[in-house]
PDB file of C-alpha atoms in Angstrom:
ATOM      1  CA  UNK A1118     -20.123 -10.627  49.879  1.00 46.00           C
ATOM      2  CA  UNK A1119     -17.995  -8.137  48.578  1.00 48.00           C
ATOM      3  CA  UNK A1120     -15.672  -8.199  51.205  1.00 50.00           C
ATOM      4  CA  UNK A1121     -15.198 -11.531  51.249  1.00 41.00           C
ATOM      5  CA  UNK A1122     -14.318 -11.498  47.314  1.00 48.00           C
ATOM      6  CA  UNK A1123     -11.536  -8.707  48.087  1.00 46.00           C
ATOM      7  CA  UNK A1124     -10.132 -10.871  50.632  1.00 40.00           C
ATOM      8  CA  UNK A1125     -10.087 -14.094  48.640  1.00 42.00           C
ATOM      9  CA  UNK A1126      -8.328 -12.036  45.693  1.00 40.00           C
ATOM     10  CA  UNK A1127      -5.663 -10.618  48.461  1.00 41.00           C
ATOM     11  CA  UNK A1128      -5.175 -14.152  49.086  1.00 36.00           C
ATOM     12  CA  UNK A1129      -4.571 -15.151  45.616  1.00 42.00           C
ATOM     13  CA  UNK A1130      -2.475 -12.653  45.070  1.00 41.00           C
ATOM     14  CA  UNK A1131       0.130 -13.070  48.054  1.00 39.00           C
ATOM     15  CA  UNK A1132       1.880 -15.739  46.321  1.00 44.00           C
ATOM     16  CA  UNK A1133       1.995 -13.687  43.362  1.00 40.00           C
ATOM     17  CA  UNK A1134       3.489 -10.853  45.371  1.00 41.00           C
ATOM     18  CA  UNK A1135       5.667 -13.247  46.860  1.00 44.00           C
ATOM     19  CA  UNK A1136       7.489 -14.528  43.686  1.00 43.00           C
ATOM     20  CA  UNK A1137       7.658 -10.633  42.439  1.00 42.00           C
ATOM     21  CA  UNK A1138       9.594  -9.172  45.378  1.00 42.00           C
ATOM     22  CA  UNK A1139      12.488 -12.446  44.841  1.00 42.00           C
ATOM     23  CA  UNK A1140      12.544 -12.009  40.646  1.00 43.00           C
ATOM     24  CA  UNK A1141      11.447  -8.809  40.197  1.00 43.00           C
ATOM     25  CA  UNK A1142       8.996  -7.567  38.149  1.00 41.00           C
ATOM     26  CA  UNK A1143       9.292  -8.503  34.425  1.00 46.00           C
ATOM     27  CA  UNK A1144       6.980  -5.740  33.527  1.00 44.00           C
ATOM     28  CA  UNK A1145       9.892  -3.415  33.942  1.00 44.00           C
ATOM     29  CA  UNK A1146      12.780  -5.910  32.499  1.00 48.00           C
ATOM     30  CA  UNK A1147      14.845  -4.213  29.823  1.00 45.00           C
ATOM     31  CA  UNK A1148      17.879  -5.596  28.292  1.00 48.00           C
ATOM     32  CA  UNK A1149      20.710  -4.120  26.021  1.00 47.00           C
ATOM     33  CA  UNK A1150      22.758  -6.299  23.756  1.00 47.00           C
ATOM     34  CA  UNK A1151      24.877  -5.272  20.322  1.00 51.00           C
ATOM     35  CA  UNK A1152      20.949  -6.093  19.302  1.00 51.00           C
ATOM     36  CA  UNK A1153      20.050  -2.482  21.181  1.00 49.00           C
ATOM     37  CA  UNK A1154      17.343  -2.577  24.182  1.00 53.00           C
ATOM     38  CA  UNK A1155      14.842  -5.830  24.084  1.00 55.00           C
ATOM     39  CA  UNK A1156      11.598  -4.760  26.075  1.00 54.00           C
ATOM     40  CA  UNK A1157      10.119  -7.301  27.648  1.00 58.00           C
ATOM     41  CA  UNK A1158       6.493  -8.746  26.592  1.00 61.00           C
ATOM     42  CA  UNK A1159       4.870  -7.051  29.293  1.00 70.00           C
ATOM     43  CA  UNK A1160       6.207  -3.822  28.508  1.00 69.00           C
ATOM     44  CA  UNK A1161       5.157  -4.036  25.232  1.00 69.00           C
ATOM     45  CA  UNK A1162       1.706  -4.924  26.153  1.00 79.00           C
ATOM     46  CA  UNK A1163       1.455  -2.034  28.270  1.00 76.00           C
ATOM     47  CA  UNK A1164       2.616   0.085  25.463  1.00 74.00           C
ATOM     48  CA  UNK A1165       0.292  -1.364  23.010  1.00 76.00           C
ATOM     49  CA  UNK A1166      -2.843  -0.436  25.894  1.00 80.00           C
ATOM     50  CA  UNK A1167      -1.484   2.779  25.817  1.00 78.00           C
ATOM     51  CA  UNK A1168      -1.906   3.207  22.444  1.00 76.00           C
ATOM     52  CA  UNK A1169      -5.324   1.747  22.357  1.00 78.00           C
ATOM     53  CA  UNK A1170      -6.556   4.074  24.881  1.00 81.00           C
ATOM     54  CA  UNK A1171      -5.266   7.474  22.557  1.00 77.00           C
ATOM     55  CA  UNK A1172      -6.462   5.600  19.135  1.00 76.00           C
ATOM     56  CA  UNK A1173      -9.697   8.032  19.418  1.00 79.00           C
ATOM     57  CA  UNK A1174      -7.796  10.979  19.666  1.00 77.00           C
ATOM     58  CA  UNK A1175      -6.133   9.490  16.789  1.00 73.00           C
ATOM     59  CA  UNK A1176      -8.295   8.843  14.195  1.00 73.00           C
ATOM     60  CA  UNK A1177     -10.504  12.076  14.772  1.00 80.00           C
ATOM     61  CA  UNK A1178      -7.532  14.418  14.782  1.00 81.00           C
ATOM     62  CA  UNK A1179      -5.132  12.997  12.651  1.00 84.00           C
ATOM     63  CA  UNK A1180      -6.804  11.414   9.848  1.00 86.00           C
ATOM     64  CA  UNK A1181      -9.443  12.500   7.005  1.00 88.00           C
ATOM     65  CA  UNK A1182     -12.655  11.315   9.836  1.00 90.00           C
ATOM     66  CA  UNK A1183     -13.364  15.272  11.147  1.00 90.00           C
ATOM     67  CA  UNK A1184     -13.936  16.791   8.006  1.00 91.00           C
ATOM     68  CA  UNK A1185     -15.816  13.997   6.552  1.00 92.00           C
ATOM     69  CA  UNK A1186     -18.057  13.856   9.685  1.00 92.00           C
ATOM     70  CA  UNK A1187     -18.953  17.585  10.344  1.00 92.00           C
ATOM     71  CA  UNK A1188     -20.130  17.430   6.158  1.00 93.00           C
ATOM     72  CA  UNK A1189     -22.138  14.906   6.375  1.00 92.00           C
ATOM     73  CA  UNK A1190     -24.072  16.740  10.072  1.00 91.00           C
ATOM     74  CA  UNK A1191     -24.201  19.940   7.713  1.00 91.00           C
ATOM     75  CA  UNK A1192     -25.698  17.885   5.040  1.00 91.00           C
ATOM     76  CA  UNK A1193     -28.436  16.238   7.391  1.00 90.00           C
ATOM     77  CA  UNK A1194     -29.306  19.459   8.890  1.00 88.00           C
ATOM     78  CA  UNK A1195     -30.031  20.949   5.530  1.00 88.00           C
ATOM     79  CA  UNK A1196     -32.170  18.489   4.589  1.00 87.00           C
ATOM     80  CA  UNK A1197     -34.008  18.952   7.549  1.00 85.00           C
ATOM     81  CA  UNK A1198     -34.620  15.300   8.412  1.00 83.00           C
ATOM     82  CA  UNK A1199     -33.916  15.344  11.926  1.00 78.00           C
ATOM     83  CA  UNK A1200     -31.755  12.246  12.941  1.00 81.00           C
ATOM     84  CA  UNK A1201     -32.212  10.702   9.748  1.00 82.00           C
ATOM     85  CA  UNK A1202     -29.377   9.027   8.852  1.00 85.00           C
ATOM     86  CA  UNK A1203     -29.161   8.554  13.073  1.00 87.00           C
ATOM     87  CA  UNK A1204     -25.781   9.452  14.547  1.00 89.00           C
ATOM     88  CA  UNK A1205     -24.391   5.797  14.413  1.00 91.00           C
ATOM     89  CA  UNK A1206     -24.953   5.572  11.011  1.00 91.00           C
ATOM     90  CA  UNK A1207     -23.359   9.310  10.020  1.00 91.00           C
ATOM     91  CA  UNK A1208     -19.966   7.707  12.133  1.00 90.00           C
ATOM     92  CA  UNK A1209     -20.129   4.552  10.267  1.00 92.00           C
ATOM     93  CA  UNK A1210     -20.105   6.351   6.947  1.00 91.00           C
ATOM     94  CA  UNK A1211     -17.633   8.428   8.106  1.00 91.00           C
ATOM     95  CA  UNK A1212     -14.965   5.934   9.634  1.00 89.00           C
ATOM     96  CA  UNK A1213     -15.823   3.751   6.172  1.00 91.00           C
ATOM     97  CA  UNK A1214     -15.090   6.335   4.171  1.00 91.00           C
ATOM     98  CA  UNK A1215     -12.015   8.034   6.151  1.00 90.00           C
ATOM     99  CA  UNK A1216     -10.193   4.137   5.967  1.00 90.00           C
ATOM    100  CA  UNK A1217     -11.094   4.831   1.622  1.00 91.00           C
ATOM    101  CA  UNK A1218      -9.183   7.884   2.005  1.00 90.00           C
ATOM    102  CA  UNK A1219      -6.182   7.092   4.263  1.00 88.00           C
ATOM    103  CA  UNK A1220      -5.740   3.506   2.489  1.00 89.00           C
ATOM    104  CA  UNK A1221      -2.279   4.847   0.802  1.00 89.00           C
ATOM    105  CA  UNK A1222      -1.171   6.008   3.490  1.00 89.00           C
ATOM    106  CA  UNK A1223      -2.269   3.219   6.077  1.00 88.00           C
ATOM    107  CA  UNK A1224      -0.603   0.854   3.247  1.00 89.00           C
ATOM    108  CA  UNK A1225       2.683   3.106   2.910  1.00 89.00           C
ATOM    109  CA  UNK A1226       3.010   3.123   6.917  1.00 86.00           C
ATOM    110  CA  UNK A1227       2.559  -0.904   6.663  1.00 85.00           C
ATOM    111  CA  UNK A1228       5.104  -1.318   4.181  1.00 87.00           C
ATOM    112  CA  UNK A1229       8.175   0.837   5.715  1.00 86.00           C
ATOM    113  CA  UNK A1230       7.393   0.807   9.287  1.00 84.00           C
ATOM    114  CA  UNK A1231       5.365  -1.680  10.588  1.00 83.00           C
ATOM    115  CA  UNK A1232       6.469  -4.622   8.845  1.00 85.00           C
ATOM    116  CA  UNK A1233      10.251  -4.180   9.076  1.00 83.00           C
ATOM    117  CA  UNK A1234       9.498  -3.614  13.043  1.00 80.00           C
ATOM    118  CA  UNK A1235       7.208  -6.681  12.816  1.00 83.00           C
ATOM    119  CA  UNK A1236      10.124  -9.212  10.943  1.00 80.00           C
ATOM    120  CA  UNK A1237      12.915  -6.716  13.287  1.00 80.00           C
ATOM    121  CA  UNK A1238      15.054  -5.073  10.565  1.00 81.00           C
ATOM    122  CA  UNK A1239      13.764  -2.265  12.631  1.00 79.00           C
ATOM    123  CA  UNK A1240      14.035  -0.783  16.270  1.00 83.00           C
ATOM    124  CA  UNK A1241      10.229   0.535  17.924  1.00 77.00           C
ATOM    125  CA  UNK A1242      11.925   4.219  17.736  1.00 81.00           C
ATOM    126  CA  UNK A1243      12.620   4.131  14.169  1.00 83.00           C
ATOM    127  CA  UNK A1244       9.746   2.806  13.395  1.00 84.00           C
ATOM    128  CA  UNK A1245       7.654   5.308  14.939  1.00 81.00           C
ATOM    129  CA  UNK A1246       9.366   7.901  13.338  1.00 82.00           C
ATOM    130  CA  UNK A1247       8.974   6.297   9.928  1.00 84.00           C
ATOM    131  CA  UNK A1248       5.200   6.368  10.602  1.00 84.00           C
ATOM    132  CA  UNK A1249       4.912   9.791  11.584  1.00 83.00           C
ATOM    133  CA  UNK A1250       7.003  10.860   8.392  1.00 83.00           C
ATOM    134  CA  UNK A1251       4.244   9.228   6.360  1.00 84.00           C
ATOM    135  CA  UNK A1252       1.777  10.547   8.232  1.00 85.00           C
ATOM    136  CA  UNK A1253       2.644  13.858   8.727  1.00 84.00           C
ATOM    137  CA  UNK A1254       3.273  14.180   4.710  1.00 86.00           C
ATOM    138  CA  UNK A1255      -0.643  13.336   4.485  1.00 87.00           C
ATOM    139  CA  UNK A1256      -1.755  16.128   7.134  1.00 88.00           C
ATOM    140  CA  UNK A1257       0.604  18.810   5.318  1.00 87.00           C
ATOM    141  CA  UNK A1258      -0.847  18.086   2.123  1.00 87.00           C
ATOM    142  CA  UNK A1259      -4.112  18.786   3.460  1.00 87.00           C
ATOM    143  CA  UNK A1260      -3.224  21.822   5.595  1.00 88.00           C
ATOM    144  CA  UNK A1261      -3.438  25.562   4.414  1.00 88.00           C
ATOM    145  CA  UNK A1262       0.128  27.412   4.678  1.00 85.00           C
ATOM    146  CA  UNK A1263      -2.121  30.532   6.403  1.00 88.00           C
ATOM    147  CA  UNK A1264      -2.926  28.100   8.875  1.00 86.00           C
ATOM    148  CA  UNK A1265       0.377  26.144   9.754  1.00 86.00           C
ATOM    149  CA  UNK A1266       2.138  30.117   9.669  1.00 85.00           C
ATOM    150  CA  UNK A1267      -0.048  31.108  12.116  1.00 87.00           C
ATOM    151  CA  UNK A1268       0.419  28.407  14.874  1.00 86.00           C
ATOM    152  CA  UNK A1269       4.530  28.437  13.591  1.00 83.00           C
ATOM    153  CA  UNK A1270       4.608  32.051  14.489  1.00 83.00           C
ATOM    154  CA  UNK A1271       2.452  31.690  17.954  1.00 84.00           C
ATOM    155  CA  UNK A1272       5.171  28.744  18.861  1.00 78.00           C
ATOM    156  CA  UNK A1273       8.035  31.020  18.640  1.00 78.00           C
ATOM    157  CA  UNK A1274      10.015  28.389  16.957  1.00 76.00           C
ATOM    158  CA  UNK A1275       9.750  29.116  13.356  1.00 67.00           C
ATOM    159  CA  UNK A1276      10.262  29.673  10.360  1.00 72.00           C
ATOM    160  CA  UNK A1277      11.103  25.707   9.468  1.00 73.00           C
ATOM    161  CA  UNK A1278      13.700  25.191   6.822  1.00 69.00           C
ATOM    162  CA  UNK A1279      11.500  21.995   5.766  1.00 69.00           C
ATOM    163  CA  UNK A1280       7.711  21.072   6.267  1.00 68.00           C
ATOM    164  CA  UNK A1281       9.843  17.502   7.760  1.00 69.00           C
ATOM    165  CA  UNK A1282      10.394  19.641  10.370  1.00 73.00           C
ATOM    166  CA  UNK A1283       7.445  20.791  11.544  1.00 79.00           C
ATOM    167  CA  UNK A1284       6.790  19.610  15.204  1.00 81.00           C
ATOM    168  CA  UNK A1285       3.494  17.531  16.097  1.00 80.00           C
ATOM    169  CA  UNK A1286       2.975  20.897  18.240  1.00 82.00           C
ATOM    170  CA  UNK A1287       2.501  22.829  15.398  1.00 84.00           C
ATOM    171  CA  UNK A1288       1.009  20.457  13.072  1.00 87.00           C
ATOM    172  CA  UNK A1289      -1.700  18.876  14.843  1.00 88.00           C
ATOM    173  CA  UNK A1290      -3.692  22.543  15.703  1.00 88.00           C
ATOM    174  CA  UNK A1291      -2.868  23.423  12.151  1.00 89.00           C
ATOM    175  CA  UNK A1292      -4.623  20.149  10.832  1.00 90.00           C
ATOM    176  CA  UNK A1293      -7.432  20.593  12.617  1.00 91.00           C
ATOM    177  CA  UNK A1294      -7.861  24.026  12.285  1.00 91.00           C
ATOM    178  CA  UNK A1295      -7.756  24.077   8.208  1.00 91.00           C
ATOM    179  CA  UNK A1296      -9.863  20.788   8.261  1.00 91.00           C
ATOM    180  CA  UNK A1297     -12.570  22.981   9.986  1.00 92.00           C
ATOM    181  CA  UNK A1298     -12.716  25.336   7.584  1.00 92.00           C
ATOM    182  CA  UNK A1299     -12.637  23.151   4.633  1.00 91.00           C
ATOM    183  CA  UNK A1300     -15.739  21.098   6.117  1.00 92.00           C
ATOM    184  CA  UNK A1301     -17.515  24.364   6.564  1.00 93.00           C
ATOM    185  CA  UNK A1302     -16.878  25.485   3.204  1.00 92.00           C
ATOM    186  CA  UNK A1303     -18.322  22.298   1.277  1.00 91.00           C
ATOM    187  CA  UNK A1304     -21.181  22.358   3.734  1.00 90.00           C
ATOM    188  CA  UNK A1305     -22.262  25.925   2.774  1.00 91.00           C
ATOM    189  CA  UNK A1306     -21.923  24.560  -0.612  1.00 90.00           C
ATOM    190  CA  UNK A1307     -24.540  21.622  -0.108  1.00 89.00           C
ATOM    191  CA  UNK A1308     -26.714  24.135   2.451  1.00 89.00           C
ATOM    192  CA  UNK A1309     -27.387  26.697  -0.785  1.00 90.00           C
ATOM    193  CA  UNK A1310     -29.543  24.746  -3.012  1.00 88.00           C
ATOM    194  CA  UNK A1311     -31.450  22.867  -0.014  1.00 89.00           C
ATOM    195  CA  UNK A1312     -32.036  26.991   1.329  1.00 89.00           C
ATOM    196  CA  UNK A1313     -33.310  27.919  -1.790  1.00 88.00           C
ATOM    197  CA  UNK A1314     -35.915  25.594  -1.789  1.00 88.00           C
ATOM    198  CA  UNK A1315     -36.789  26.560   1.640  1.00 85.00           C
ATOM    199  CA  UNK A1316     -37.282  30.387   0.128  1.00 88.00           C
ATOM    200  CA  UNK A1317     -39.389  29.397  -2.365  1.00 88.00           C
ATOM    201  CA  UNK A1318     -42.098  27.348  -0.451  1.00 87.00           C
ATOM    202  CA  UNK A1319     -42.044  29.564   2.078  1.00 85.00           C
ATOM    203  CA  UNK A1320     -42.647  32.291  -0.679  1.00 86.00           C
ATOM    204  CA  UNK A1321     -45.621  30.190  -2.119  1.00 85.00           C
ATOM    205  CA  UNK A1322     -47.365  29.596   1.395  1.00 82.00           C
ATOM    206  CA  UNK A1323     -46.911  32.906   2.274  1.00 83.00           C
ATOM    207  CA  UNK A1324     -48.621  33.887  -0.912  1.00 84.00           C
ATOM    208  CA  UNK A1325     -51.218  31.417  -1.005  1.00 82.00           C
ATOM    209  CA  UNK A1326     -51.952  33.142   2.863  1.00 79.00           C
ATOM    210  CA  UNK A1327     -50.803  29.697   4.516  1.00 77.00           C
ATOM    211  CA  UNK A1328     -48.578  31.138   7.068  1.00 73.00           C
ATOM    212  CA  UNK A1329     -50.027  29.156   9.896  1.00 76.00           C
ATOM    213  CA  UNK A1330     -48.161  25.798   7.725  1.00 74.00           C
ATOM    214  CA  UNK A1331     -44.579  25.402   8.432  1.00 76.00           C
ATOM    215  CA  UNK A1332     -42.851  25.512   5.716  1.00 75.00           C
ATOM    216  CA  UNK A1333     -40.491  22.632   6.755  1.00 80.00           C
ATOM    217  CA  UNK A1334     -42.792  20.164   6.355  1.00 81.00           C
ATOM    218  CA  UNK A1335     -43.317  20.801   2.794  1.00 82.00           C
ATOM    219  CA  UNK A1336     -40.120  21.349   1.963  1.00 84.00           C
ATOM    220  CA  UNK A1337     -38.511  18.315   3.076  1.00 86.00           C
ATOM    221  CA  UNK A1338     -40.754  16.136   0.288  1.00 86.00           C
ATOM    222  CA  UNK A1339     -38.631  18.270  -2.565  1.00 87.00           C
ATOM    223  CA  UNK A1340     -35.786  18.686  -0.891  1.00 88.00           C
ATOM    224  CA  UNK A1341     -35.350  14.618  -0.554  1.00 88.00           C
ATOM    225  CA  UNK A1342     -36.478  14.554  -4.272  1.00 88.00           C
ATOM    226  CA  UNK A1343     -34.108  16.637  -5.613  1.00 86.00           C
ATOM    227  CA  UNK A1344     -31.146  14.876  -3.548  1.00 86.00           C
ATOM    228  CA  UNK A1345     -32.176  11.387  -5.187  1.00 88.00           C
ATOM    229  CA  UNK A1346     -32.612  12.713  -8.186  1.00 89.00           C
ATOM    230  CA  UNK A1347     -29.023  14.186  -8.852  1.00 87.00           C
ATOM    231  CA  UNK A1348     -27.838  11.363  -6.952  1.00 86.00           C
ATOM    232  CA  UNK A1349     -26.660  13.140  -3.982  1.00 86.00           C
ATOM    233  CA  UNK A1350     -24.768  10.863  -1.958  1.00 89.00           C
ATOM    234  CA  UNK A1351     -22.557   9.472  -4.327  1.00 90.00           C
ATOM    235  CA  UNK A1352     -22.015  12.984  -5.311  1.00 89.00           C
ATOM    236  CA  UNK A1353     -21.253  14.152  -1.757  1.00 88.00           C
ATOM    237  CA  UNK A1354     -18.718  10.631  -1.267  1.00 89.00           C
ATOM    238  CA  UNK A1355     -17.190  11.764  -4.195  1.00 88.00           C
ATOM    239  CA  UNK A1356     -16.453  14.964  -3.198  1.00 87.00           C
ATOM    240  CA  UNK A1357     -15.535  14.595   0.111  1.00 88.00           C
ATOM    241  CA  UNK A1358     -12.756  12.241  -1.422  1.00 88.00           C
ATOM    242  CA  UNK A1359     -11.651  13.739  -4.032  1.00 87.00           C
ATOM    243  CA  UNK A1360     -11.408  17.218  -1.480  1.00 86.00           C
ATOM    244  CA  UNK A1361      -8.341  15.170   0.009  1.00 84.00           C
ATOM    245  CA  UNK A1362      -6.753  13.301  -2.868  1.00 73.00           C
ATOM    246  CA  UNK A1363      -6.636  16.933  -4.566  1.00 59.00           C
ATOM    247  CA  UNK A1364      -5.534  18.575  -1.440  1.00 48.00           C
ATOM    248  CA  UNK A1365      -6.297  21.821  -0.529  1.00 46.00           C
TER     249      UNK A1365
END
């Protein structure tokens, strides 16, 4: 059966073959004008795939998603409750709340660079670069000097006579590095008070000569008690975005 279906689709496709060998394959037509170079749709389809296929990479190292992410895992550990919230729900809250925090910029890139390209006051490359400008302003506000010297010296290419001309080389480890080590920073900062509880019942069992009861499941009771109480999600959103509107 499955031969069969490869040779009816070889079939199908012979015409279609056919017509591409006498016009050519409009995938690959480019034409140059006064205008500059027109890409044909295809093209542009296959360059809007492309994209699609590296958004990932793009929204977990070049946006506000990795910090907020490895928090919030840091935050669930230390409460001890296992996969509660489940790991769908810690990326939801994440992505939700990394599209809150990149909403200037996303609107700023809109307004200079996609929209001109959209109504063509502006060519794809210029457009690009206006979008990367924006961009890139957001990840060096939100990278540590220590860390975007480091990776400047290990490229040889440095020093830069303006953070515009930082490459995407340079940047990009730099980002991610310093976004590391401001998620680990705020998650010690949520661990302590969750650990301290955690000392003291294990304190009390021990005294009480309950050693044979883990002290995790007693724990957990305060521990979610004392997050409600003191609100502690709203607290941690609040942080986590006001961590990148302040910068670092």
């Amino acid at each position: 059966m499955t031969r069969l279906s490869a040779i009816a689709v070889a079939l199908m496709l012979l015409p279609v073959a056919g017509a591409a060998q006498e016009q050519g394959l409009p995938a690959l037509t480019l034409s140059g004008g006064e205008d500059g170079t027109t890409y044909s749709l295809s093209l542009q389809i296959l360059a809007l795939m492309t994209i699609l296929t590296v958004l990932p990479s793009i929204v977990l190292g070049m946006s506000a998603f990795t910090r907020i992410i490895i928090v919030l895992s840091i935050l669930r550990q230390a409460l001890g409750t296992q996969q509660t919230p489940p790991n769908q729900v810690l990326v939801a809250i994440a992505l939700f709340l990394s599209l809150f925090v990149m909403q200037p910029v996303l609107t700023q890139i809109y307004d200079t660079s996609v929209s001109p390209y959209l109504d063509g006051e502006l060519a794809p490359e210029e457009a690009v670069a206006g979008a990367w400008g924006d961009l890139s302003a957001f990840m060096l506000a939100n990278t540590r000097q220590n860390d975007l010297l480091m990776f400047t010296e290990l490229s040889g290419n440095g020093p830069y006579d303006d953070t515009a001309d930082v490459p995407v080389s340079v940047l990009l480890p730099a980002f991610i590095t310093s976004e590391l080590k401001t998620a680990f920073q705020i998650g010690f900062l949520l661990f302590l008070p969750f650990l301290v509880i955690d000392m003291v019942i294990a304190s009390i069992l021990m005294a009480l000569g309950m050693m044979m009861l883990s002290p995790m499941i007693v724990s957990l009771p305060f521990k979610l008690l004392l997050f409600v109480l003191v609100d502690g999600w709203a607290l941690t959103m609040g942080s986590l975005a006001s961590s990148f509107f302040g910068g670092v």
